Each structure stands twice: as C-alpha cells, then as structure tokens.
PDB file of C-alpha atoms and ligand atoms in Angstrom:
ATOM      1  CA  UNK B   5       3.714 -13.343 -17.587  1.00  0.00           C
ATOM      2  CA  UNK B   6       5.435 -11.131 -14.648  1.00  0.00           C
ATOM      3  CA  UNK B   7       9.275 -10.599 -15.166  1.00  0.00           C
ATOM      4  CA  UNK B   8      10.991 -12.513 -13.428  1.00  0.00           C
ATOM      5  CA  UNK B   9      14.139 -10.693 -12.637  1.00  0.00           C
ATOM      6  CA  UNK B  10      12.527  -7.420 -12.432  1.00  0.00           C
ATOM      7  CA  UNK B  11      14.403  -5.385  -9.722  1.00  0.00           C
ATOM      8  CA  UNK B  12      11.011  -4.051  -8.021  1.00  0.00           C
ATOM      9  CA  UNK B  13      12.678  -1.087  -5.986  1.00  0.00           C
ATOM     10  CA  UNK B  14      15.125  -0.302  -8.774  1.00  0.00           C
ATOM     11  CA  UNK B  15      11.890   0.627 -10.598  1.00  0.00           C
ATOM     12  CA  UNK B  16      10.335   2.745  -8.216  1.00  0.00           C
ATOM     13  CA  UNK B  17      13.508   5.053  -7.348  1.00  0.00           C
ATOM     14  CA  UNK B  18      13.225   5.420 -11.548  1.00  0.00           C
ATOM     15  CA  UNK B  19       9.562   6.238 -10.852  1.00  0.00           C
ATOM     16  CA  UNK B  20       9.661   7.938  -7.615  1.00  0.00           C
ATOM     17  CA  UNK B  21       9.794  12.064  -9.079  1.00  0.00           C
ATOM     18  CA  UNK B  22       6.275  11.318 -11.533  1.00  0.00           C
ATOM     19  CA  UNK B  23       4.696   8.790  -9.417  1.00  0.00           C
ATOM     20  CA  UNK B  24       2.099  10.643  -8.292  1.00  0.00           C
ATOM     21  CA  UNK B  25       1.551  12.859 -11.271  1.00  0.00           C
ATOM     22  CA  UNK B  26       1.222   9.456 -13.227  1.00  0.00           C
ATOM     23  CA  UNK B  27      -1.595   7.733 -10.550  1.00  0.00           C
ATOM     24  CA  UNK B  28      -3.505  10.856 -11.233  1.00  0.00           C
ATOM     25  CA  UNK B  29      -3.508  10.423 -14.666  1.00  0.00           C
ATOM     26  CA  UNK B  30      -3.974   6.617 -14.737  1.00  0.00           C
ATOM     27  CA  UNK B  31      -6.977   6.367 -12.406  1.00  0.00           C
ATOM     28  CA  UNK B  32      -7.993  10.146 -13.163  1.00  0.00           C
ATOM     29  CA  UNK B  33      -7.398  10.717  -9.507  1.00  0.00           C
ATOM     30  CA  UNK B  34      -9.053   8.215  -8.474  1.00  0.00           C
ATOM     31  CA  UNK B  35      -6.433   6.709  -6.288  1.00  0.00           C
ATOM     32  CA  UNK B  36      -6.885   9.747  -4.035  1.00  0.00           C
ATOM     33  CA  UNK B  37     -10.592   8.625  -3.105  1.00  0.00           C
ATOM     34  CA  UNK B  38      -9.909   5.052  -2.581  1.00  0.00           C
ATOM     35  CA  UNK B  39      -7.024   6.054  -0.426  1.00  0.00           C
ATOM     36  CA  UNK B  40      -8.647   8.273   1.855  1.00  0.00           C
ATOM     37  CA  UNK B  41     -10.953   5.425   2.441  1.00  0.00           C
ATOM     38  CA  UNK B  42      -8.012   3.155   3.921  1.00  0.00           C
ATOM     39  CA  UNK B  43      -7.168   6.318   6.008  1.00  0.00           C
ATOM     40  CA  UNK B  44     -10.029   6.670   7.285  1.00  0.00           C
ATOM     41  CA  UNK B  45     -10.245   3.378   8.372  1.00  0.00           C
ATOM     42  CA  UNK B  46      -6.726   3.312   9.996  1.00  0.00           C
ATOM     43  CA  UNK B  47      -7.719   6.498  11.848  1.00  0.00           C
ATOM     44  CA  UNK B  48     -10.899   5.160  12.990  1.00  0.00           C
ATOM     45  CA  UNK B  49      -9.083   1.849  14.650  1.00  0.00           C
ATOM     46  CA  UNK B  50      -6.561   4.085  16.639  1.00  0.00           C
ATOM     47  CA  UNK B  51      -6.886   4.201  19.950  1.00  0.00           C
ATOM     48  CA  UNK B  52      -5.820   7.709  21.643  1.00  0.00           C
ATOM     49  CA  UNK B  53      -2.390   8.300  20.876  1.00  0.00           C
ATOM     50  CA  UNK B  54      -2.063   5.092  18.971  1.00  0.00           C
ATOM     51  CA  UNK B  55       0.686   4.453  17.007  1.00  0.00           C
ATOM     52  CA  UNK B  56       0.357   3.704  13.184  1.00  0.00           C
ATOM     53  CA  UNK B  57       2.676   1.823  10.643  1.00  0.00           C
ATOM     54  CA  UNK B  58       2.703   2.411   6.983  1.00  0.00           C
ATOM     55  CA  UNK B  59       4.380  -0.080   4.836  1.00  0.00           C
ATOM     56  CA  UNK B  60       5.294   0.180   1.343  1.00  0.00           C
ATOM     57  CA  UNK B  61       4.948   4.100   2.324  1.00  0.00           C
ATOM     58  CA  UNK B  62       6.375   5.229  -0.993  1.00  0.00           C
ATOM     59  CA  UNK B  63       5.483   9.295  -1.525  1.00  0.00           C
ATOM     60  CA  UNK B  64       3.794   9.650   1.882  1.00  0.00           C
ATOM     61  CA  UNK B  65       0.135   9.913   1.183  1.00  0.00           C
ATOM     62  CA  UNK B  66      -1.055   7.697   3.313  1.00  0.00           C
ATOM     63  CA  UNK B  67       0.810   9.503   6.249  1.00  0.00           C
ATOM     64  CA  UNK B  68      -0.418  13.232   5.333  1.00  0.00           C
ATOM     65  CA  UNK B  69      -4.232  11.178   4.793  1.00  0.00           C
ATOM     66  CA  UNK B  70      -3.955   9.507   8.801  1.00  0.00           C
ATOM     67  CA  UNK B  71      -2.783  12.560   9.530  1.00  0.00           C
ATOM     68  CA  UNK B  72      -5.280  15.073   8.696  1.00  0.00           C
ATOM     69  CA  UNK B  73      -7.912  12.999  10.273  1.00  0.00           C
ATOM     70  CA  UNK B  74      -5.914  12.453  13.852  1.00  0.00           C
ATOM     71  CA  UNK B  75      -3.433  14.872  14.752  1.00  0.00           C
ATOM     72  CA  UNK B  76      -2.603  13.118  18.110  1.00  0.00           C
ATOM     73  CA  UNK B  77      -1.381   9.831  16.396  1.00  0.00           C
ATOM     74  CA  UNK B  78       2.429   8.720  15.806  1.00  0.00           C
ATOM     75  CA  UNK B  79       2.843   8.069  12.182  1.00  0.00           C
ATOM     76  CA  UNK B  80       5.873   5.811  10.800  1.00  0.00           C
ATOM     77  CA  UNK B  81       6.272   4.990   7.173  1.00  0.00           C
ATOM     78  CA  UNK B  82       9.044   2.497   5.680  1.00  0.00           C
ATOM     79  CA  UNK B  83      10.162   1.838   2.056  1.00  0.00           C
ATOM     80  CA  UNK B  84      12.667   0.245   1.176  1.00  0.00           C
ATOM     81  CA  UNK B  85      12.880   2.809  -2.027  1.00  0.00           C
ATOM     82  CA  UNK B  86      15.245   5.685  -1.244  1.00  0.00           C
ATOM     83  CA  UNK B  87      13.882   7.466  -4.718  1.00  0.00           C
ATOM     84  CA  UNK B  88       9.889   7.363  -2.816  1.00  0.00           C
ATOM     85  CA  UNK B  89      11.074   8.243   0.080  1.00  0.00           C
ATOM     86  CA  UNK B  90      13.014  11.341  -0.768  1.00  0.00           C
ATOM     87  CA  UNK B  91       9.972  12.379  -2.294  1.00  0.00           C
ATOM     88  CA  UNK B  92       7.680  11.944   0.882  1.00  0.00           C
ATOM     89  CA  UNK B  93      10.270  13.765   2.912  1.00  0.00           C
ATOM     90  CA  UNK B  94      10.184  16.764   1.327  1.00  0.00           C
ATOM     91  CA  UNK B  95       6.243  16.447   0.406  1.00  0.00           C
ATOM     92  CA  UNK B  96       6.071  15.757   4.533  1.00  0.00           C
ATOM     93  CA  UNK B  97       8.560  18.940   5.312  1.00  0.00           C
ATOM     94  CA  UNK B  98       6.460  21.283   2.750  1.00  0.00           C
ATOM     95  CA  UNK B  99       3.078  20.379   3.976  1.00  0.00           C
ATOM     96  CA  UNK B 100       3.256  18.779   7.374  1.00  0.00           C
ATOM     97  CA  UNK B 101       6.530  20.803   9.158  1.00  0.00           C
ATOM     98  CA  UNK B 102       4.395  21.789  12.317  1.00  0.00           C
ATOM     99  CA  UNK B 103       3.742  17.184  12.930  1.00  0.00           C
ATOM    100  CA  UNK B 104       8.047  16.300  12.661  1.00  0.00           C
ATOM    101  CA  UNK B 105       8.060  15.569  15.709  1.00  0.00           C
ATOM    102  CA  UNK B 106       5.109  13.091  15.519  1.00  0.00           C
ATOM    103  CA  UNK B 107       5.653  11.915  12.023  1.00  0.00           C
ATOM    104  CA  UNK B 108       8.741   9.049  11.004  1.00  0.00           C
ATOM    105  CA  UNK B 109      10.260   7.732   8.096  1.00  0.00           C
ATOM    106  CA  UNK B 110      12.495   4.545   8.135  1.00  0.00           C
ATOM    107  CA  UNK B 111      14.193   2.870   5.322  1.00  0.00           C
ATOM    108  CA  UNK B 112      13.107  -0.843   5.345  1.00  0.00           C
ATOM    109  CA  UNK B 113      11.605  -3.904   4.030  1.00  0.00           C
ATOM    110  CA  UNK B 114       7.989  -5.528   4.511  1.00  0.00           C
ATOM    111  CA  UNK B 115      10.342  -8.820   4.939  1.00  0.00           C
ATOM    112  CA  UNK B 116      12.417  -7.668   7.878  1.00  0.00           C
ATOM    113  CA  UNK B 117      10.670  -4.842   9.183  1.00  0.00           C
ATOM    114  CA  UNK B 118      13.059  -2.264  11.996  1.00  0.00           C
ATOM    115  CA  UNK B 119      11.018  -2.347  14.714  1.00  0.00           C
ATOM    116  CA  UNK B 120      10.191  -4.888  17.821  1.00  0.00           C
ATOM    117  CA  UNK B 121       7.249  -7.161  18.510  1.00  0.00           C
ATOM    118  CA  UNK B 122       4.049  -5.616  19.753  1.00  0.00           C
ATOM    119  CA  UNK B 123       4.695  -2.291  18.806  1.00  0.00           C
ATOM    120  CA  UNK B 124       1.777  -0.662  16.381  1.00  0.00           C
ATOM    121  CA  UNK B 125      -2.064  -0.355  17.032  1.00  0.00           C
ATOM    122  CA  UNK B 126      -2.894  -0.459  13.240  1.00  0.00           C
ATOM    123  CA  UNK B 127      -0.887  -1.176  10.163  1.00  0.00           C
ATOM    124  CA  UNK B 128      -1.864   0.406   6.849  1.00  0.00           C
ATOM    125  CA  UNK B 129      -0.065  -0.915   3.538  1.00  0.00           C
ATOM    126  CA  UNK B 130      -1.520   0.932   0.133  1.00  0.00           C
ATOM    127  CA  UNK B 131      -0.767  -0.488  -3.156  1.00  0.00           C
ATOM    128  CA  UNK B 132       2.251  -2.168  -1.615  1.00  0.00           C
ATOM    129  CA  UNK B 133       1.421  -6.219  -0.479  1.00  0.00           C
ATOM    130  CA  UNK B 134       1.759  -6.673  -4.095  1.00  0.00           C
ATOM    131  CA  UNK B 135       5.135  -6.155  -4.834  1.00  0.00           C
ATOM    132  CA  UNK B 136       6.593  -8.224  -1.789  1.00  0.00           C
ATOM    133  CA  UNK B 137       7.811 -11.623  -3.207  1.00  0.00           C
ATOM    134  CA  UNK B 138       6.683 -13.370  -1.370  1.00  0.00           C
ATOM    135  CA  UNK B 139       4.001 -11.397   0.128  1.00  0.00           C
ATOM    136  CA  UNK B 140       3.189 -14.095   3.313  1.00  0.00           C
ATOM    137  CA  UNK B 141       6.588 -12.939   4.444  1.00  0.00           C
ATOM    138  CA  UNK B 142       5.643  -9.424   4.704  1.00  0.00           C
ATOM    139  CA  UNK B 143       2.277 -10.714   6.013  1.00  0.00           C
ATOM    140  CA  UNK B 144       4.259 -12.448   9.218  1.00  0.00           C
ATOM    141  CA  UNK B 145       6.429  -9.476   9.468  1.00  0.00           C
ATOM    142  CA  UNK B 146       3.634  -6.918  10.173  1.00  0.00           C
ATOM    143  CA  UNK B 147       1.580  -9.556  12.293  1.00  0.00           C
ATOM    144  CA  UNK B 148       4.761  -9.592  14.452  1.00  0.00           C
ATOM    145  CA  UNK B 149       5.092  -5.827  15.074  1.00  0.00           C
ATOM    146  CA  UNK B 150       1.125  -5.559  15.227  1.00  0.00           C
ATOM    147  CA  UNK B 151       0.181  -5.369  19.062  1.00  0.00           C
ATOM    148  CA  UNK B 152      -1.975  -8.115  20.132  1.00  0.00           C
ATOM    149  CA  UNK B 153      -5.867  -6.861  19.107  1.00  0.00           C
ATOM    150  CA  UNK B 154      -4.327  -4.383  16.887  1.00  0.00           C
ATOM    151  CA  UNK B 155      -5.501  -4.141  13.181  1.00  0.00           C
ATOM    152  CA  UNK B 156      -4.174  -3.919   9.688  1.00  0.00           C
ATOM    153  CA  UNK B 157      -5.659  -2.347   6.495  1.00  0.00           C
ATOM    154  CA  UNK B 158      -4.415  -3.286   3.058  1.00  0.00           C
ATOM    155  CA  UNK B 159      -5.613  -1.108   0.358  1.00  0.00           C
ATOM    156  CA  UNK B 160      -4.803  -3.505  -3.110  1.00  0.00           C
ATOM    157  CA  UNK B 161      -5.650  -3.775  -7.101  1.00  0.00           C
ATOM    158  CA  UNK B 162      -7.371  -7.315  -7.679  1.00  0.00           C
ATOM    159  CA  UNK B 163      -8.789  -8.610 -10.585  1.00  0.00           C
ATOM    160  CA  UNK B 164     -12.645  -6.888 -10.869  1.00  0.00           C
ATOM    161  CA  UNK B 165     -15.500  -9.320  -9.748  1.00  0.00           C
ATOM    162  CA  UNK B 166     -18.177  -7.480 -11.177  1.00  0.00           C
ATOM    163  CA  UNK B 167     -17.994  -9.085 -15.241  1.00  0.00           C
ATOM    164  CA  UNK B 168     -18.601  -5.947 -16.819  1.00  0.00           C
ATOM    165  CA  UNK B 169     -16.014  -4.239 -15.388  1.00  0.00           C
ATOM    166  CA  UNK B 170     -13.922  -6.858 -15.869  1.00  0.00           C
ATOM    167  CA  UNK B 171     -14.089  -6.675 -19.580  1.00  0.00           C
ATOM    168  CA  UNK B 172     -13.713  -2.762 -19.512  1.00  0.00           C
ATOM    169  CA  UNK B 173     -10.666  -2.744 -17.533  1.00  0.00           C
ATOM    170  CA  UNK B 174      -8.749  -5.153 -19.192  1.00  0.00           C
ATOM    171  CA  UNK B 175      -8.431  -3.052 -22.341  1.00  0.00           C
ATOM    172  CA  UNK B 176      -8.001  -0.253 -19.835  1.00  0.00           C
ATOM    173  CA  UNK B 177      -5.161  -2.270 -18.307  1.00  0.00           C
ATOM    174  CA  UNK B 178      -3.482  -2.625 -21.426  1.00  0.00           C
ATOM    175  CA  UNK B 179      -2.809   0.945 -21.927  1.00  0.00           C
ATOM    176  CA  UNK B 180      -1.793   1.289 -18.272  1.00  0.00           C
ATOM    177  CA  UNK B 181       1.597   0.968 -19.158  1.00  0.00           C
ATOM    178  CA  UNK B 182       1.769   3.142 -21.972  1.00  0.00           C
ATOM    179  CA  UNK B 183       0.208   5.978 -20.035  1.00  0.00           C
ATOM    180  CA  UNK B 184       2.724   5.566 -16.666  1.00  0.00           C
ATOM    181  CA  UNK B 185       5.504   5.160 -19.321  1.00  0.00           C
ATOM    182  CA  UNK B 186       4.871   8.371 -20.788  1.00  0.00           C
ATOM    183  CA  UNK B 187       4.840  10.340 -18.230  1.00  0.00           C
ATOM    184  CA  UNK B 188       7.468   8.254 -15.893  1.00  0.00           C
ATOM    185  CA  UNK B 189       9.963   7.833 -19.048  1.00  0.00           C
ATOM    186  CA  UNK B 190       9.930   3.937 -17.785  1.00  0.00           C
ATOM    187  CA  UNK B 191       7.523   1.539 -19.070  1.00  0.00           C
ATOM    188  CA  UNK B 192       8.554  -1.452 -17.626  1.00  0.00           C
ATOM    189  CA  UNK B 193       7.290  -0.474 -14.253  1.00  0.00           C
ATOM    190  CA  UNK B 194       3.965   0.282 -15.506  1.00  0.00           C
ATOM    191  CA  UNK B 195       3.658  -3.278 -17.432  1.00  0.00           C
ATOM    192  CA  UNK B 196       5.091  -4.952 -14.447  1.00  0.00           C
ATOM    193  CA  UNK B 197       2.504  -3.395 -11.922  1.00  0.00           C
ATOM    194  CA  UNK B 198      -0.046  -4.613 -14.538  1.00  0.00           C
ATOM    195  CA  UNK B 199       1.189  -8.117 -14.743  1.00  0.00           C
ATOM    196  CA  UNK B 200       1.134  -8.625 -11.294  1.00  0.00           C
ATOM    197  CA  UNK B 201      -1.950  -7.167 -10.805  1.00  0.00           C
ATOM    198  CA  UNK B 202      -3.355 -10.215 -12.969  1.00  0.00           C
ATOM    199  CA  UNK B 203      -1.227 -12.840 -10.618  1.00  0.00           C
ATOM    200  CA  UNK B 204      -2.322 -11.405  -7.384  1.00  0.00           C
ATOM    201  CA  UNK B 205      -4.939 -12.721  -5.288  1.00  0.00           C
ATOM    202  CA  UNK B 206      -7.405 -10.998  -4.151  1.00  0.00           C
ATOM    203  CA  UNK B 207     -11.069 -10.779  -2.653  1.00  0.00           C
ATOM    204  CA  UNK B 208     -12.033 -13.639  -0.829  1.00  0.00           C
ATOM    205  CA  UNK B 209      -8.552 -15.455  -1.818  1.00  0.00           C
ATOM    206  CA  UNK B 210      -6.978 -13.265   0.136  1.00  0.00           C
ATOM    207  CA  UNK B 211      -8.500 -13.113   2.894  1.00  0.00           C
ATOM    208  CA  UNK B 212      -7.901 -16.756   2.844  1.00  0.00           C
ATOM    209  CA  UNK B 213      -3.927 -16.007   3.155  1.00  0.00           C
ATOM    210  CA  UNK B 214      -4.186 -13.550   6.046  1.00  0.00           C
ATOM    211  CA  UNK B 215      -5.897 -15.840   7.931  1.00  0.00           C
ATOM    212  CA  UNK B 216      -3.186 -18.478   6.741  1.00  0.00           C
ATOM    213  CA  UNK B 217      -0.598 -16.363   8.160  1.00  0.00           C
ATOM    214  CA  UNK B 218      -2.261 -16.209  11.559  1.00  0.00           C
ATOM    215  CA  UNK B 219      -4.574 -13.489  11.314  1.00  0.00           C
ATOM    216  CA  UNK B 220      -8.128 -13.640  12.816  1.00  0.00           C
ATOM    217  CA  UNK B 221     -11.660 -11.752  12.102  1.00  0.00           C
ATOM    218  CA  UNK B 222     -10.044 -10.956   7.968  1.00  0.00           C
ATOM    219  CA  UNK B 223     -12.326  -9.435   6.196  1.00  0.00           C
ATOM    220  CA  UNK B 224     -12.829  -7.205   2.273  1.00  0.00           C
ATOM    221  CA  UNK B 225     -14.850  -4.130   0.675  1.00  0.00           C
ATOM    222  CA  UNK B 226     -14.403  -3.821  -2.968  1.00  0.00           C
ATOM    223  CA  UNK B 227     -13.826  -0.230  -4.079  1.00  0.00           C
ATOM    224  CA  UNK B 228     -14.065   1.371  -7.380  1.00  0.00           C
ATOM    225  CA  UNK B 229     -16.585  -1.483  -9.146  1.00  0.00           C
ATOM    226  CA  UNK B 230     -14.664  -4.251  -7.501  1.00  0.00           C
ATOM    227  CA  UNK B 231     -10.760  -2.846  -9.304  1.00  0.00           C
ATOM    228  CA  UNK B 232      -9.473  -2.547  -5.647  1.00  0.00           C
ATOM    229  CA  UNK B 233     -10.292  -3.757  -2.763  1.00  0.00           C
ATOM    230  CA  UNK B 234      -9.393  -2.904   0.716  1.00  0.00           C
ATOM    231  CA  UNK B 235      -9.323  -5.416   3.403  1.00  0.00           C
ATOM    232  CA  UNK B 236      -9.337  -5.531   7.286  1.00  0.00           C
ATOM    233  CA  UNK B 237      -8.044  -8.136   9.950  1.00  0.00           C
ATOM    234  CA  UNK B 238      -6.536  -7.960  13.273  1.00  0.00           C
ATOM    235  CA  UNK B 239      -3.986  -9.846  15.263  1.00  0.00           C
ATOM    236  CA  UNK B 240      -5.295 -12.057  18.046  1.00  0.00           C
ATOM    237  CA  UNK B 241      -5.500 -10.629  21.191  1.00  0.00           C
ATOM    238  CA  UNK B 242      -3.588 -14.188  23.078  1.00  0.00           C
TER     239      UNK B 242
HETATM  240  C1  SAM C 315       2.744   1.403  -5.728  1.00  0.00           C
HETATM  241  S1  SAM C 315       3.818   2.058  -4.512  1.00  0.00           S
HETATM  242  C2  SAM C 315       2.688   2.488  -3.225  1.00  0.00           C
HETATM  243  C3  SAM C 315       3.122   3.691  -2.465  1.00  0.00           C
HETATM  244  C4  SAM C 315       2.093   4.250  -1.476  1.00  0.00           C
HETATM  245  N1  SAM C 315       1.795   3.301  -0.431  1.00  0.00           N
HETATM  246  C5  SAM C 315       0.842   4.708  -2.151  1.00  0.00           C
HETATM  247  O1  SAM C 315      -0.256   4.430  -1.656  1.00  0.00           O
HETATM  248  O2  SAM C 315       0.941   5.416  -3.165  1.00  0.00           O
HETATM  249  C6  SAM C 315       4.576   0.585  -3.902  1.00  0.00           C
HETATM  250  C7  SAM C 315       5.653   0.824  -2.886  1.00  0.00           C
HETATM  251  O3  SAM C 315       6.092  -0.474  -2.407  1.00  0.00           O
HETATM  252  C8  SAM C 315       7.445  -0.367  -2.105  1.00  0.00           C
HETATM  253  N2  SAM C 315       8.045  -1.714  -1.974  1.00  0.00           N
HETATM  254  C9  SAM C 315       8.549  -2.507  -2.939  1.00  0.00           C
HETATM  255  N3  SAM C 315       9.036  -3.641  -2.416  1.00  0.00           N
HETATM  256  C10 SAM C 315       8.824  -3.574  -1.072  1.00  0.00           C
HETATM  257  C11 SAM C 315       9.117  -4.415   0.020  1.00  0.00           C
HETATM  258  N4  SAM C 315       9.720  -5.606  -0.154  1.00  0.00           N
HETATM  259  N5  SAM C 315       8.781  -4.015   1.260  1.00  0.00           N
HETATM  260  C12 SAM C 315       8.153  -2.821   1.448  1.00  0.00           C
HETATM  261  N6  SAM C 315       7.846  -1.965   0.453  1.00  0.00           N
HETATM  262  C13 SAM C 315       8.171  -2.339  -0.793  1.00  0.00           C
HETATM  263  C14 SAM C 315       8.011   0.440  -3.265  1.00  0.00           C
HETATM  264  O4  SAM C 315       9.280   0.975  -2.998  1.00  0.00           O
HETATM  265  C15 SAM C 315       6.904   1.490  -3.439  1.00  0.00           C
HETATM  266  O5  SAM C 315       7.179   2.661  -2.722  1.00  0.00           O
END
C-alpha cells in the first residue's frame, strides 16, 4: 500500500548525498547498464545540434551518459529536488567543466515544466515518471515542450513479465528497502520506491497511457529479464 502523504522530494533531498552509492549496491550496478541504454537511444534520435531534456534529472547521469556519446548536443536537466541537484552540479563541474556552456540545470517540476512549446528534439526521463502523481500530467507537460516529430525515452521499473523472475525479485524487492536504508540512513524512501514500483504500470499498459495522452508510434523493450523497461514514442509531427 503506497503512503499516501509521503512528501516524494522531501525524500530525495534526504537521499540525494548516497543515492548513487545505494543504486550501485541495490542493482549491483546494474542501473549503470540499463541507463546507458536510454542514452544511447536519446543520442541516437538527436538531430545535429539537437537539443535534449532530462526530467526527473536527479544526480546527472543521464546528462554526463548523452553527453559522452554527442558532444555537439544542448543538454538540460530539471528536478524539482534541490538535494539531487546539488549533487549533479558539482558531479557536472568535476567531470564535465570543459561542456558548461552546453550543459543546463533548472529547478522544476514534470507538472509545470520552465520552458515553451516546441522546444526539445528528444526527452529522456530515467527512473522518474514514477514518482509524478499523477504521472499523465507530466506526460502532457513533456508532449508540450517536445517539438512536433520529436521523441521521448522513459527508462522505468515495472513489475517483471517473465514468471520466474517475477518470483525472484519479489523477495529481492523486499530487502530493497533495507539495503537503500542502510546506506541512505532513510528507509522510507526505499519502501516507498518499492511500493510504487508494484502500483505502476508498465509494459504494454503503458504504452497504452502515452498514447492516451496524445502520443503516437509508443512503443517498449524490457531490460534486465523484464525488471525495467524502457519505452519510446514521439509527438506527432501536425
Ligand atoms: C529515482 S530518481 C532518478 C534520478 C535520475 N533520473 C536517475 O536516472 O538516477 C527520481 C527523481 O525524480 C525526481 N522527482 C520527484 N518528483 C518529481 C516531479 N514531480 N517532477 C520531476 N521530477 C520529480 C526526484 O527529485 C528524483 O531526483
């Protein structure tokens, strides 16, 4: 049963100096692999000198990720989680200094994002569609910055469709929260990300929703025996 009155960026400013260290630990790295693979997506979609969004940016990966693979890009990421954000600043300023003036970060919300219509190629959101209540919202938001024809790529937990995994990961997910509580000093975050891992849709059902919320040609790849999956769509181009 998720909490109801969980304060959802609260929790990540708590989280936001072992975040990392803890997804390491929790997928064994993992996380890093199935990443890349959203950033390599986003990169491939660019056109020259596209522009790229990241929502839900948190500690910056997915920026330093786009940005390895496509130097001539623009690279935002927004958060509304001043604790994540710190951290992917000076993560950014150690290891990407010579890209400032290419690479942004904006405070914000999937709900209300900062910028005007039609302004991104490609919108990449990583572990984050989850944790906007309620996600549709968010959905609209970053169909109405998208450019018309451009893309977004939503990297996601879901409940496993292969059975066997199934079985295996939810006694993994049970200790989830003991593991990211150890080393975050704040459980409730943990047991919160897996509760709503259980009540999210995913696969197939969500694709359903992005077309619902007006995108076209939505499509999935499981990743990881079908424990995340990352899904494509694009905006129409009229
Ligand atoms: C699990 S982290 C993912 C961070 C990063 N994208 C990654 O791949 O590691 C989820 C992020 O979603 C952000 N978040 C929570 N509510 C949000 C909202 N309403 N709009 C945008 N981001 C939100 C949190 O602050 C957090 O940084």
């Amino acid at each position: 049963m998720v909490q109801k009155n969980y304060n959802v960026v609260a929790g990540f400013n708590l989280i936001a100096p072992a975040y990392d260290l803890a997804n390491d630990a929790m997928t064994l790295g993992l996380h890093r692999l199935w990443r890349a693979k959203l950033c390599k997506t986003a990169a491939d979609l660019a056109p020259q000198k596209g522009r790229i969004l990241d929502v839900a940016t948190g500690t910056g990966d997915v920026l330093l990720g786009i940005l390895r693979l496509r130097g001539d890009l623009s690279l935002t990421g927004v958060d509304p989680s001043e604790g994540m954000l710190n951290v992917a600043r000076e993560k950014l300023e150690k290891k990407a200094r010579l890209f400032s003036d290419s690479l942004h970060i904006r405070t914000g919300d999937a709900r209300r994002l900062p910028f005007a219509d039609d302004s991104f190629d490609v919108v990449t959101i990583s572990w984050g569609i989850r944790n906007v209540n309620p996600f549709q919202e968010g959905l609209r938001e970053i169909l109405r910055v998208l450019k018309k024809g451009g893309s977004i790529v939503i990297l996601e937990s879901g409940k496993p469709e292969f059975k066997p995994i199934g079985a295996a990961y939810k006694y993994y997910s049970k200790l989830l929260p003991f593991i990211g509580g150890k080393i975050s000093g704040f459980m409730p975050a943990y047991r919160y990300y897996t509760e709503t891992v259980d009540a999210f849709p995913s696969g197939a059902q969500f694709v359903g929703e992005l077309f619902d919320c007006g995108f076209v040609k939505a499509n999935y790849k499981t990743l990881g025996g079908s424990i995340v999956y990352l899904y494509t769509a694009q905006k129409p181009r009229d």
